[in-house]
Each structure stands twice: as structure tokens, then as C-alpha cells.
Coordinates of C-alpha atoms and ligand atoms in Angstrom, one line a residue:
M1 CA 90.8 44.6 83.3
W2 CA 89.5 42.6 80.8
W3 CA 86.2 41.0 82.0
R4 CA 85.0 37.8 80.8
R5 CA 81.9 36.3 80.2
W6 CA 82.0 32.8 81.0
L7 CA 78.0 31.7 81.5
P8 CA 76.4 30.0 78.8
A9 CA 73.9 32.7 77.0
C10 CA 70.6 30.7 78.2
L11 CA 71.5 31.5 82.2
A12 CA 71.2 35.2 81.2
W13 CA 68.0 36.5 83.0
G14 CA 65.2 35.8 80.4
C15 CA 66.2 32.1 80.0
A16 CA 66.4 31.2 83.8
A17 CA 63.0 32.4 84.0
A18 CA 62.1 30.3 81.2
L19 CA 63.3 27.0 82.8
C20 CA 62.0 27.9 86.1
G21 CA 58.9 27.8 84.5
S22 CA 59.6 24.8 83.0
R23 CA 59.9 23.3 86.3
G24 CA 56.7 24.7 87.7
L25 CA 58.5 26.9 90.1
C26 CA 57.3 30.1 89.4
P27 CA 54.4 32.3 88.2
A28 CA 54.0 33.1 84.9
P29 CA 56.9 36.4 84.2
N30 CA 54.4 39.3 85.8
A31 CA 54.8 42.9 87.3
S32 CA 56.0 41.5 90.7
R33 CA 59.6 40.6 89.3
P34 CA 61.9 43.3 89.8
E35 CA 64.5 44.8 87.5
P36 CA 68.1 43.3 87.6
G37 CA 69.9 45.1 90.2
Q38 CA 67.2 46.3 92.3
C39 CA 65.6 45.1 95.7
P40 CA 62.3 43.4 95.2
R41 CA 59.5 44.8 97.7
R42 CA 59.5 42.3 100.0
R43 CA 62.0 39.3 100.7
A44 CA 61.3 37.0 97.8
A45 CA 59.9 33.0 98.5
E46 CA 60.8 32.5 94.5
L47 CA 64.2 33.0 92.6
C48 CA 62.1 34.2 89.8
A49 CA 61.4 37.4 92.2
W50 CA 64.8 37.9 92.7
A51 CA 67.4 39.2 90.1
L52 CA 71.2 40.1 90.1
S53 CA 72.8 42.9 87.7
S54 CA 76.3 42.7 86.5
D55 CA 75.6 46.7 85.1
S56 CA 77.6 48.5 87.0
L57 CA 81.5 46.2 86.2
L58 CA 80.2 45.5 82.5
D59 CA 79.4 48.8 81.7
P60 CA 82.6 50.9 82.3
F61 CA 84.7 48.2 81.4
P62 CA 85.9 46.1 77.9
V63 CA 84.4 42.6 77.5
D64 CA 86.0 39.6 76.2
V65 CA 84.4 39.2 72.7
I66 CA 85.2 35.3 72.8
Q67 CA 82.2 33.7 74.1
E68 CA 83.1 30.1 74.7
N69 CA 85.0 29.3 78.5
Y70 CA 88.0 27.6 77.7
V71 CA 91.8 27.4 79.1
R72 CA 93.8 30.6 77.5
N73 CA 96.7 29.3 76.1
D74 CA 99.4 32.6 76.7
V75 CA 101.7 31.3 74.3
L76 CA 99.6 30.8 71.2
E77 CA 97.6 33.8 71.9
N78 CA 99.8 36.8 73.4
I79 CA 103.3 35.5 71.6
L80 CA 102.4 33.9 68.5
D81 CA 99.6 36.3 67.9
L82 CA 96.7 33.3 67.1
D83 CA 93.3 32.9 67.8
V84 CA 93.2 30.1 69.9
S85 CA 90.5 28.4 67.3
V86 CA 93.5 27.2 65.1
K87 CA 94.2 24.4 67.8
G88 CA 91.5 23.0 65.8
S89 CA 92.8 23.0 62.3
S90 CA 94.6 20.7 60.3
D91 CA 97.1 23.1 59.1
F92 CA 98.1 24.0 62.9
L93 CA 98.4 20.0 63.7
E94 CA 100.5 19.5 60.4
F95 CA 102.4 22.6 61.1
V96 CA 103.3 21.6 65.1
S97 CA 103.9 17.9 64.0
G98 CA 106.4 19.0 61.4
A99 CA 104.3 17.8 58.7
K100 CA 103.8 21.4 57.2
V101 CA 106.6 23.6 56.6
I102 CA 105.1 27.2 56.9
F103 CA 105.9 30.0 54.4
G104 CA 109.0 31.2 55.2
S105 CA 110.7 28.6 57.1
V106 CA 114.2 27.1 56.7
P107 CA 114.2 24.2 59.5
L108 CA 117.8 24.2 61.0
A109 CA 119.3 22.2 63.2
H110 CA 122.3 24.2 65.3
R111 CA 125.6 23.0 65.8
Y112 CA 126.8 23.4 69.6
G113 CA 129.6 21.7 71.9
G114 CA 129.8 21.1 75.5
H115 CA 131.4 20.1 78.5
Q116 CA 129.0 17.3 80.4
F117 CA 129.6 16.5 83.6
G118 CA 132.7 18.4 84.0
S119 CA 134.7 17.3 80.9
W120 CA 134.5 18.5 77.3
A121 CA 132.1 16.5 75.4
G122 CA 133.0 17.7 72.2
Q123 CA 130.4 18.1 69.2
L124 CA 126.6 17.5 70.2
G125 CA 124.5 19.9 68.2
D126 CA 120.7 19.5 68.0
G127 CA 120.3 16.0 67.5
R128 CA 116.1 16.2 67.9
A129 CA 115.4 19.4 68.0
H130 CA 114.6 21.8 64.1
L131 CA 114.6 25.7 64.6
I132 CA 111.8 26.2 62.3
G133 CA 112.4 30.1 62.3
V134 CA 111.7 33.2 63.8
Y135 CA 108.1 34.9 64.4
T136 CA 108.0 39.2 65.1
N137 CA 105.2 39.5 66.9
R138 CA 102.9 42.6 67.0
H139 CA 104.8 43.7 70.1
G140 CA 108.0 43.3 68.2
E141 CA 109.3 40.7 69.9
R142 CA 111.4 38.4 68.2
W143 CA 111.0 34.6 69.3
E144 CA 112.7 31.8 67.9
L145 CA 110.5 28.5 67.1
Q146 CA 111.7 24.9 67.6
L147 CA 110.3 21.3 67.4
K148 CA 111.7 18.9 70.2
G149 CA 111.4 15.1 69.1
S150 CA 110.4 16.0 65.1
G151 CA 113.5 13.9 63.9
K152 CA 116.9 13.2 63.2
T153 CA 119.7 16.0 62.4
P154 CA 122.7 15.8 61.2
Y155 CA 123.8 15.9 64.7
S156 CA 121.7 13.3 66.2
R157 CA 124.5 11.3 66.8
N158 CA 123.3 7.4 67.4
G159 CA 120.1 9.3 68.7
D160 CA 116.6 8.5 66.9
G161 CA 115.7 12.2 67.0
R162 CA 112.4 11.5 68.8
A163 CA 111.2 12.9 72.7
L164 CA 109.2 10.9 74.3
L165 CA 105.5 11.8 75.6
R166 CA 106.2 11.5 79.2
S167 CA 109.4 14.2 78.9
S168 CA 107.6 16.5 76.7
V169 CA 104.8 17.0 78.9
R170 CA 107.4 17.3 81.5
E171 CA 108.8 20.2 79.5
F172 CA 105.8 21.7 78.5
L173 CA 104.2 21.7 82.3
C174 CA 107.6 22.8 83.7
S175 CA 108.3 25.9 81.1
E176 CA 105.1 27.1 81.8
A177 CA 105.0 26.8 85.7
M178 CA 108.7 28.4 85.5
H179 CA 107.3 31.5 83.6
Y180 CA 104.3 32.3 86.0
L181 CA 107.1 31.7 89.0
G182 CA 108.5 35.1 87.3
I183 CA 111.3 32.5 86.7
P184 CA 113.2 33.1 83.0
T185 CA 112.6 30.4 80.7
S186 CA 111.9 28.7 77.2
R187 CA 108.3 28.9 76.8
A188 CA 106.1 26.5 75.4
A189 CA 103.2 26.6 72.5
S190 CA 101.8 23.1 71.9
L191 CA 102.3 19.3 72.3
I192 CA 101.4 16.6 69.9
V193 CA 101.2 13.1 70.8
S194 CA 103.0 10.8 68.0
D195 CA 101.7 7.7 66.7
D196 CA 105.2 6.1 66.3
D197 CA 106.7 4.1 69.0
V198 CA 110.0 5.2 70.8
W199 CA 112.5 2.8 71.7
R200 CA 114.0 3.6 75.1
D201 CA 116.1 2.1 77.9
Q202 CA 114.5 4.2 80.8
F203 CA 116.8 3.4 83.4
Y204 CA 120.0 2.3 81.7
N205 CA 119.7 -1.7 82.7
G206 CA 119.1 -3.4 79.9
N207 CA 115.3 -3.1 79.9
I208 CA 114.4 -1.4 76.8
K209 CA 110.8 -1.3 76.6
K210 CA 108.2 0.6 73.5
E211 CA 107.3 4.3 74.6
R212 CA 104.5 7.0 73.2
G213 CA 106.8 10.2 71.2
A214 CA 105.8 13.2 71.3
I215 CA 106.5 16.9 69.6
V216 CA 106.6 19.9 71.7
L217 CA 106.7 23.3 70.1
R218 CA 108.9 25.8 72.4
L219 CA 110.0 29.4 72.2
A220 CA 113.2 31.5 73.2
K221 CA 114.2 34.8 72.7
S222 CA 117.5 32.8 71.6
W223 CA 118.6 29.0 71.9
F224 CA 122.2 30.1 72.1
R225 CA 123.7 28.2 74.6
I226 CA 127.6 28.8 76.1
G227 CA 128.3 25.8 73.9
S228 CA 127.6 27.5 71.2
L229 CA 130.9 29.7 71.1
E230 CA 133.0 26.6 72.9
I231 CA 133.1 24.5 69.8
L232 CA 133.7 27.5 67.3
T233 CA 136.8 28.2 69.6
H234 CA 137.9 24.3 70.2
S235 CA 137.4 24.0 66.3
G236 CA 139.5 27.3 66.0
E237 CA 137.1 29.0 64.0
L238 CA 137.7 32.6 65.6
D239 CA 135.8 34.3 62.3
L240 CA 132.9 32.4 63.0
L241 CA 133.0 32.9 66.8
R242 CA 133.5 36.8 66.2
R243 CA 130.6 36.9 63.9
L244 CA 128.2 34.8 66.0
L245 CA 129.0 36.7 69.1
D246 CA 128.4 39.9 67.6
F247 CA 125.1 39.1 66.1
I248 CA 124.1 37.2 69.8
I249 CA 124.9 40.9 71.1
Q250 CA 123.6 43.0 68.5
E251 CA 120.2 41.2 68.5
H252 CA 119.8 40.3 72.5
F253 CA 122.0 42.7 74.3
P254 CA 120.6 46.4 73.2
S255 CA 122.3 48.3 75.8
I256 CA 125.8 47.2 74.8
A257 CA 126.9 49.5 71.7
M258 CA 128.5 47.4 68.6
N259 CA 131.1 50.2 68.3
D260 CA 132.0 49.7 71.8
S261 CA 136.0 47.7 72.2
N262 CA 134.9 46.1 75.3
R263 CA 131.8 45.0 73.5
Y264 CA 132.6 41.2 74.5
L265 CA 133.7 42.0 78.3
E266 CA 130.3 43.8 78.6
F267 CA 128.9 40.9 77.2
F268 CA 130.4 38.4 79.7
S269 CA 129.6 40.9 82.3
T270 CA 125.9 40.4 81.6
V271 CA 126.0 37.0 81.4
V272 CA 127.8 36.2 84.7
S273 CA 125.5 38.4 86.1
E274 CA 122.3 37.3 84.8
T275 CA 123.3 33.6 85.2
A276 CA 123.8 33.9 89.1
N277 CA 120.5 35.7 88.8
L278 CA 118.7 32.6 87.1
I279 CA 120.5 30.4 89.7
A280 CA 119.7 32.6 93.0
M281 CA 116.1 32.4 91.2
W282 CA 116.0 28.6 90.9
M283 CA 117.3 28.0 94.4
S284 CA 114.6 30.5 95.7
V285 CA 111.6 27.9 94.7
G286 CA 114.0 25.0 95.4
F287 CA 114.3 24.2 91.4
A288 CA 117.2 21.6 90.7
H289 CA 117.9 21.6 86.7
G290 CA 119.6 18.3 86.7
V291 CA 121.9 18.5 83.6
C292 CA 123.7 21.9 84.1
N293 CA 126.1 21.0 81.1
T294 CA 127.3 24.1 79.3
D295 CA 125.4 22.8 76.1
N296 CA 121.9 23.3 78.4
F297 CA 123.5 26.8 80.2
S298 CA 121.9 29.7 77.7
L299 CA 123.5 32.8 76.9
L300 CA 120.4 34.7 77.5
S301 CA 120.6 33.6 81.0
I302 CA 117.1 31.6 80.5
T303 CA 116.0 28.0 82.1
I304 CA 116.5 25.7 79.0
D305 CA 116.2 22.0 78.2
Y306 CA 113.9 20.7 80.3
G307 CA 115.3 17.0 81.0
P308 CA 115.4 15.1 84.5
F309 CA 114.5 18.5 86.5
G310 CA 112.9 18.2 89.6
F311 CA 111.4 20.5 92.2
M312 CA 112.6 19.5 95.9
D313 CA 110.0 18.5 98.5
S314 CA 111.8 18.3 102.2
Y315 CA 114.6 21.0 102.3
D316 CA 117.7 19.0 101.0
P317 CA 120.8 20.4 99.4
N318 CA 121.9 17.3 98.5
F319 CA 118.5 16.8 96.5
V320 CA 119.6 15.0 93.2
P321 CA 116.6 15.2 90.6
N322 CA 118.4 12.9 88.1
T323 CA 118.8 9.1 88.8
S324 CA 121.4 9.1 86.2
D325 CA 123.8 11.0 88.4
D326 CA 125.5 8.7 90.4
E327 CA 128.4 11.6 91.3
R328 CA 125.5 14.1 92.6
K329 CA 127.5 16.7 90.3
Y330 CA 124.1 18.6 89.7
K331 CA 122.5 18.5 93.5
I332 CA 120.4 21.4 93.8
G333 CA 123.0 22.6 96.5
N334 CA 126.1 22.8 93.9
Q335 CA 124.2 24.6 91.3
A336 CA 125.4 28.1 92.3
S337 CA 129.1 26.9 91.9
V338 CA 128.3 24.8 88.5
G339 CA 126.9 28.1 87.1
L340 CA 130.7 29.3 88.1
F341 CA 132.2 26.5 86.4
N342 CA 130.0 27.0 83.3
L343 CA 131.1 30.5 83.2
S344 CA 134.7 30.2 83.2
K345 CA 133.8 28.0 80.2
L346 CA 132.5 30.4 78.6
L347 CA 135.3 32.7 79.2
Q348 CA 137.6 30.6 78.1
A349 CA 135.9 30.1 74.6
L350 CA 135.9 34.4 74.4
K351 CA 139.4 34.2 75.2
P352 CA 140.6 34.3 71.9
L353 CA 138.7 37.6 71.7
L354 CA 140.0 39.2 74.2
D355 CA 143.2 41.6 74.4
P356 CA 145.4 40.7 77.8
R357 CA 144.2 43.5 79.7
Q358 CA 140.6 42.9 79.1
N359 CA 141.6 38.9 79.9
Q360 CA 142.5 40.1 83.3
L361 CA 139.2 42.1 84.2
A362 CA 137.5 39.2 82.6
S363 CA 139.2 37.0 85.5
Q364 CA 138.2 40.0 87.7
I365 CA 134.0 39.8 86.6
L366 CA 134.3 36.0 87.3
E367 CA 136.0 36.3 90.6
G368 CA 132.7 38.5 91.6
Y369 CA 129.9 35.9 90.7
G370 CA 130.2 34.2 94.1
E371 CA 129.2 37.3 95.9
Y372 CA 126.4 38.5 93.2
Y373 CA 125.5 35.4 93.8
Y374 CA 124.7 35.6 97.4
S375 CA 123.8 38.9 97.2
R376 CA 120.5 38.1 94.9
F377 CA 119.9 35.1 96.7
T378 CA 119.6 37.0 100.0
E379 CA 117.6 39.7 98.6
L380 CA 115.2 36.8 97.1
F381 CA 115.2 34.8 100.4
K382 CA 114.7 38.0 102.6
T383 CA 111.9 38.9 100.0
K384 CA 110.3 35.3 100.8
L385 CA 110.4 35.9 104.8
G386 CA 108.6 39.4 104.0
L387 CA 111.8 41.2 105.3
L388 CA 112.3 45.1 104.6
G389 CA 115.4 46.9 104.9
E390 CA 118.9 46.2 106.0
N391 CA 120.0 44.3 109.0
E392 CA 123.6 42.6 109.7
N393 CA 121.9 39.4 110.6
D394 CA 119.5 38.7 107.8
N395 CA 122.1 36.1 106.2
F396 CA 122.1 34.3 109.7
L397 CA 118.4 34.4 110.0
I398 CA 117.7 32.6 107.0
A399 CA 120.5 29.8 107.2
F400 CA 119.0 29.3 110.7
L401 CA 115.7 28.5 108.9
L402 CA 117.0 26.4 106.3
K403 CA 119.1 24.2 108.7
I404 CA 116.1 23.6 110.9
M405 CA 114.0 23.1 107.8
E406 CA 116.8 20.4 106.8
D407 CA 117.0 18.7 110.3
T408 CA 113.0 18.2 109.8
K409 CA 112.5 17.6 106.6
A410 CA 109.8 20.4 106.5
D411 CA 108.2 21.3 103.0
F412 CA 110.3 23.7 101.5
T413 CA 107.8 25.6 99.3
M414 CA 104.9 25.0 102.0
T415 CA 107.4 26.0 105.2
F416 CA 107.3 29.7 103.3
R417 CA 104.0 29.7 102.4
E418 CA 102.4 28.6 105.6
L419 CA 104.9 31.2 107.0
S420 CA 103.2 34.0 104.6
E421 CA 99.5 32.8 105.6
I422 CA 100.0 32.7 109.6
T423 CA 99.8 35.9 111.6
A424 CA 102.7 37.1 113.8
D425 CA 100.2 36.6 116.6
Q426 CA 99.9 33.0 116.1
L427 CA 103.3 32.4 115.9
K428 CA 104.3 34.4 118.9
E429 CA 101.8 32.2 120.9
L430 CA 103.5 28.9 118.9
S431 CA 99.8 28.2 118.0
I432 CA 100.4 26.3 114.9
P433 CA 96.8 25.6 112.8
E434 CA 96.7 22.1 112.2
E435 CA 96.3 22.4 108.3
F436 CA 99.7 24.0 108.5
R437 CA 101.6 20.6 108.1
A438 CA 105.1 21.8 107.3
L439 CA 105.1 24.6 110.3
Q440 CA 104.2 21.2 112.5
D441 CA 107.1 19.5 111.2
L442 CA 109.0 22.5 111.5
G443 CA 107.7 22.8 115.3
K444 CA 109.4 19.6 116.1
H445 CA 112.8 21.2 115.8
K446 CA 114.3 22.2 119.4
L447 CA 115.5 25.8 118.2
F448 CA 112.1 26.2 116.3
S449 CA 110.8 28.6 119.1
E450 CA 114.2 30.3 118.7
W451 CA 114.0 30.9 115.3
V452 CA 110.6 32.3 115.8
T453 CA 111.6 35.1 118.3
M454 CA 114.5 36.1 116.3
Y455 CA 112.2 36.2 113.2
L456 CA 109.3 38.6 114.8
L457 CA 112.1 40.9 116.4
R458 CA 113.1 41.2 112.9
L459 CA 109.7 41.6 111.4
N460 CA 109.1 44.3 114.3
S461 CA 111.9 46.0 112.6
N462 CA 110.3 46.4 109.2
K463 CA 109.8 50.6 108.5
G464 CA 106.1 51.3 107.6
D465 CA 104.8 47.5 107.9
S466 CA 101.9 45.6 109.6
D467 CA 101.0 42.2 109.8
T468 CA 98.4 42.2 107.0
K469 CA 100.9 43.6 104.4
R470 CA 103.5 41.5 105.3
R471 CA 101.2 38.6 104.8
T472 CA 99.6 39.9 101.3
R473 CA 103.8 40.6 100.6
M474 CA 104.6 37.3 101.2
T475 CA 101.8 35.5 99.5
T476 CA 103.0 36.7 96.0
V477 CA 106.3 35.6 96.1
N478 CA 105.7 32.6 97.8
P479 CA 103.9 29.9 95.5
R480 CA 101.3 27.6 97.0
Y481 CA 101.7 24.9 93.9
I482 CA 104.8 24.0 92.2
L483 CA 105.4 21.4 90.0
R484 CA 106.3 18.3 92.1
N485 CA 107.8 15.3 90.7
W486 CA 104.7 12.8 91.8
M487 CA 102.3 15.7 90.1
A488 CA 104.3 15.2 86.2
E489 CA 104.5 11.7 86.9
S490 CA 100.7 11.1 87.2
A491 CA 99.8 13.7 84.6
V492 CA 102.3 11.9 82.8
Q493 CA 100.7 8.3 83.2
K494 CA 97.2 9.5 82.7
A495 CA 98.6 11.0 79.3
N496 CA 100.1 7.4 77.9
L497 CA 96.5 6.2 78.5
N498 CA 95.4 9.1 76.3
D499 CA 93.8 11.2 79.4
F500 CA 95.2 14.7 79.2
S501 CA 92.8 15.8 81.4
E502 CA 95.5 16.2 84.6
V503 CA 98.2 17.6 81.6
Q504 CA 95.2 20.6 81.5
L505 CA 94.2 20.9 84.8
L506 CA 98.3 21.4 85.7
E507 CA 98.7 23.7 83.5
Q508 CA 96.0 26.0 84.4
V509 CA 96.4 25.4 88.2
L510 CA 100.1 26.0 87.3
Q511 CA 99.3 29.6 85.9
H512 CA 98.3 30.6 88.8
P513 CA 101.0 29.3 91.5
F514 CA 100.4 31.9 94.2
Q515 CA 96.3 31.4 94.5
R516 CA 94.7 29.4 96.2
Q517 CA 92.6 27.3 94.0
E518 CA 89.7 24.7 94.9
A519 CA 90.5 22.2 92.0
A520 CA 94.1 22.3 93.0
E521 CA 93.6 21.7 96.9
R522 CA 91.0 18.8 95.9
A523 CA 93.9 17.2 94.0
G524 CA 95.8 17.3 97.0
Y525 CA 98.9 19.8 95.3
S526 CA 99.6 21.8 98.2
L527 CA 100.5 18.6 100.2
H528 CA 103.8 16.6 101.0
P529 CA 103.5 13.9 98.1
P530 CA 101.8 11.0 98.2
A531 CA 103.7 8.1 99.5
W532 CA 103.3 6.1 96.3
A533 CA 105.6 8.7 95.0
K534 CA 108.4 8.4 97.2
H535 CA 110.5 6.0 95.6
L536 CA 109.9 8.2 92.0
K537 CA 112.9 8.0 89.6
V538 CA 113.6 10.0 87.0
S539 CA 116.1 9.4 84.6
C540 CA 118.2 11.2 81.6
S541 CA 116.4 8.8 79.2
S542 CA 113.9 11.0 77.2
Ligands
AMP601 P1 120.1 16.6 76.5 O1 120.5 15.8 77.4 O2 118.8 16.3 76.1 O3 120.2 17.9 76.5 O4 120.7 16.1 75.0 C1 122.2 16.4 74.9 C2 122.8 16.2 73.7 O5 121.8 14.9 73.1 C3 121.7 17.1 72.7 O6 122.6 17.4 72.1 C4 120.6 16.5 72.2 O7 120.5 17.1 71.1 C5 121.2 14.9 72.0 N1 120.1 13.8 72.4 C6 119.2 13.8 73.2 N2 118.6 12.9 73.1 C7 118.6 12.6 71.6 C8 117.9 11.9 70.5 N3 116.6 10.8 70.9 N4 118.2 11.8 69.4 C9 119.4 12.7 68.9 N5 120.2 13.4 69.9 C10 119.7 13.6 70.9
MG602 MG1 120.4 19.8 75.6

């Protein structure tokens, strides 16, 4: 427990009396005022004859030493061990804009390759990101820091090494939002706007426009990708391949023994199951990455390289967030199979280091990917529906719900959220409150009542459960707020005009996606997107 004083000091008891006094509402302080926490002898007609106390809460628990009221930056404070006041220093501004190289830092750009949209794209590499060093924090965690958008590197190819404010705001907000949704991801510490203009052809139609640039300080335990290994195998650098793999295993896979002759197989097996797990988690919140190339798939199975991603509004397995993806290759419903393709490319990269028996075992591991993915997917969706224990019809119950959501275009996030908030009695009566818009949409389906009957019957088979317990459990896994495209767009439009209020509001709201928040409700964040957002497009241009 960590209390935080947030009232300005002058609202403490003594000052309040002074304020009242100055308006002439209260008599001068006198003996009739009760001690804080004690009842007045009779009903008080004036607030000055009345008192509150927080002692019973404040005495037994530690109080935050910071007095000011501001939005916490978890990354700065809890990962980088920095006091948030550092944000005001010129040193910090120079550091996060790439102008100051911190002691011990040797900025690096990493060479990697990748399969993009199904084909080998050759050498790519950090074209606009600089790895500025590793920070080991007070918990002993090791974090690799990168500046994205910080200028050209040897791998910039024809690019300018820059990133736009619009894509940087999206990456900053989404990576943090994913963390608070409980999904493995890179993190973001800061975003700084550049004075330099950046030129982009946003929709690749010849309309080149001047846009604002920005730099994000982002962090991950490791930035190595499938493409980091692929490039070495493709160019026959097998000694380096072995050295890199050993380094990654030693640093990031502590459960694998370095003297184990099957360590590469163990490594592959872990990446296969963790990638399946990650994609199932993406699906559980309706997240489409948008550019599932092997150079954007982390070897630590965390979400990296946020570009034209999107959270689906209405449930639609054909949802494609990236308007540049003409063939719909990375539509949300394809992510699991794209994961398999990417892992097959990882296996190809590892092959030279495996003996024939290990190769055979690795192929078997890959064959198990689909089953593992579906078991994780089912587990997550069962939790979303509040189901306990096993039932052979659970997969059918989930698929049935998804199908009627698809038919009715009900909102994915809010359907699960409203199912968490509605009581079993209301469901039984099919009496859906008017404000439960997603369930209202779903209720228009002719098979809705059939699904509800099946669902209620299944909930009855939950052992040791109650409807209150079910609803509490479900509200902790079904978010009320996700970073919908229109919300990110609205924040970006304001940021482009130097108004960062909505970026800050979203940063704050998305830190608590499972808690109803008044400011978020007022902003319409739990509603279906507004009409103006219907034709919003996000392309690869960033
Ligand atoms: P992405 O689609 O952002 O994952 O980028 C794919 C590849 O293109 C990576 O190697 C990036 O570093 C590179 N890249 C993207 N944009 C730029 C840019 N503006 N300047 C240099 N390289 C870039
Ligand atoms: Mg990338």
C-alpha cells in the first residue's frame, strides 16, 4: 500500500478555516469546532463546525514523499530509476533527443534481415533507431534503450532515418497500453518533438507532404528479432550465428543450460510456444500488429515495432489495420498462421546448427504450434467469458459468440466488457440495459437467446462460483478502454498543433484499462467510434 497525498497543502484543516473565515461564512475558530475525526455534538450548519480525518489510513501506511500531483511515468521511475523531475532538465532533453551521449554509451545500429509479406527482403537493419546502451536497474533487470527516429544509420537505405510525430505518438501510447493490458511488449519512456520537417507520401499516391518529426526513447529486454538470425544464415556467417544465439540464450533464457547440446532446440521450442502465446494474447484484445514480417517478430516474443497496428472495433476476422496491405496478408484472422510461417523461417535460420535428429525434433515442435496456439486461445477466451473448469463444448460456445458478433458487427471489446458487467438474471430475462450497446447489437441476432441459454447453463457448472465473483473476475480481464484508432488519431491531430492534452489523457486512462474512469467516459472512450472516424486510414508510412 502506498498512499499519495494529492491535495494542495492549503486544503489542510487550518487553511480551510482561514478560507471560510475570509468569506465571512464562519465564526472565528472557537471551541465548538470538533477535533478532526470526531463527531460534532449536533448537526453542523456550517462546514467549519465539521471535520474529517485521514489518520486511520495515513498512520499505518507509508506516505508518498512526492507532494505534487502529476501522472506517473512508470518507465522513467520504476525501470530507469529516474526521478520524474528529470524531465525538466536540459540534460534529459538533450539525451532523449539524441544530442547528448551519456557516459558509457556507444550508439549502435543493428544489422538484420527479414521476410516481408512472405518474401525474403535481404538486408534491412536499424534504419532509424539507435541502440544507445543497456541499463541495469535497481532490480537487476537489464534493459536495452533505443532512440527511434534519431537519424540515419548505415542501414537507412533510401530512408531519412526519421520518424513522424503521428507514428511516434501511436507507438508511445500503444506500447504502454499493451503493457497495462498485460501483453508482453517493448515500453516507451519519452517522446520528443523535433523542429525538423519530415517529408512523407502518406498514402503512396504522389502527394508528398511536410510533417512533424519526433523521437521516442523505447526500451526492451532485447531488440533481437527472427531477422537478426536469418541474415547470418543467408550470408553464411555461421560462426557469428552460433555466437549470437549463445549470447541470446545466456542473457535471456536462464532456464536453458549453456552446456546442453540441445540448447538450440530448447531455444526454438520456447520461442515457438511464447510466440503462440503472444499471438493468442493479441487476439484476446482484438489487436492486429499490421506488419508481421520476420524483422518485426521478437526472439523474446514481445510485441515490437508498432506501425500501422489497429485494435478492431466491430468483430471482423478480416480486419486489416494497414491500408498498404492490399492482399490482406496480415489481417487479424491470419496472425496465427503468419506466426507459424515466421517460426518456420526461424527454423530455417537455425538449421545449420542442428544435427539431423535435432532437425527432425524441431519440425515436430513446429507441428505442435497450431495445437498449442488453440489451447492458449481457448484458455484466454474462457477466462474472458468467466468459465471455470473444463467442458467439451467450450470451444463451440466461444466460436458461436464470435460468429454472432461477426454477423451483428457488435463491438468486440465492449461485448466482453458488458458481459462482465451484466448480471446473470438480466441475461436470463434478456433484459439488456440500453447503455449496453454492444449487447444490444448482439441481441438483434436470431440465435442470441440460444447462445445466452447455453452460456448461462455453462456458468451454472462453474464450481464454487457466484455471479458476483464471476463479474469481478471478468472485469479484471476484459478492458473497458483500448487504444482505438480514432482515439489515437484525435490525440495525434491535437499533438500536431502542440496540444498534448489528449496524449496525456490517453496515457493516464490506458494505465488502468480495466477500471471505469469518468474522464474516459466523458471523452467517449468506451463508445463505438464516432462517425468521422469511419474512413480513417493508417498506412505503412511513418
Ligand atoms: P518497419 O516497417 O518500420 O519495421 O521498417 C522496415 C525497415 O525499414 C527497417 O529496417 C527500418 O529501419 C527501415 N526504415 C523504415 N523507415 C525508415 C526511415 N524513415 N529511414 C530509414 N530506415 C527506415
Ligand atoms: Mg521494423
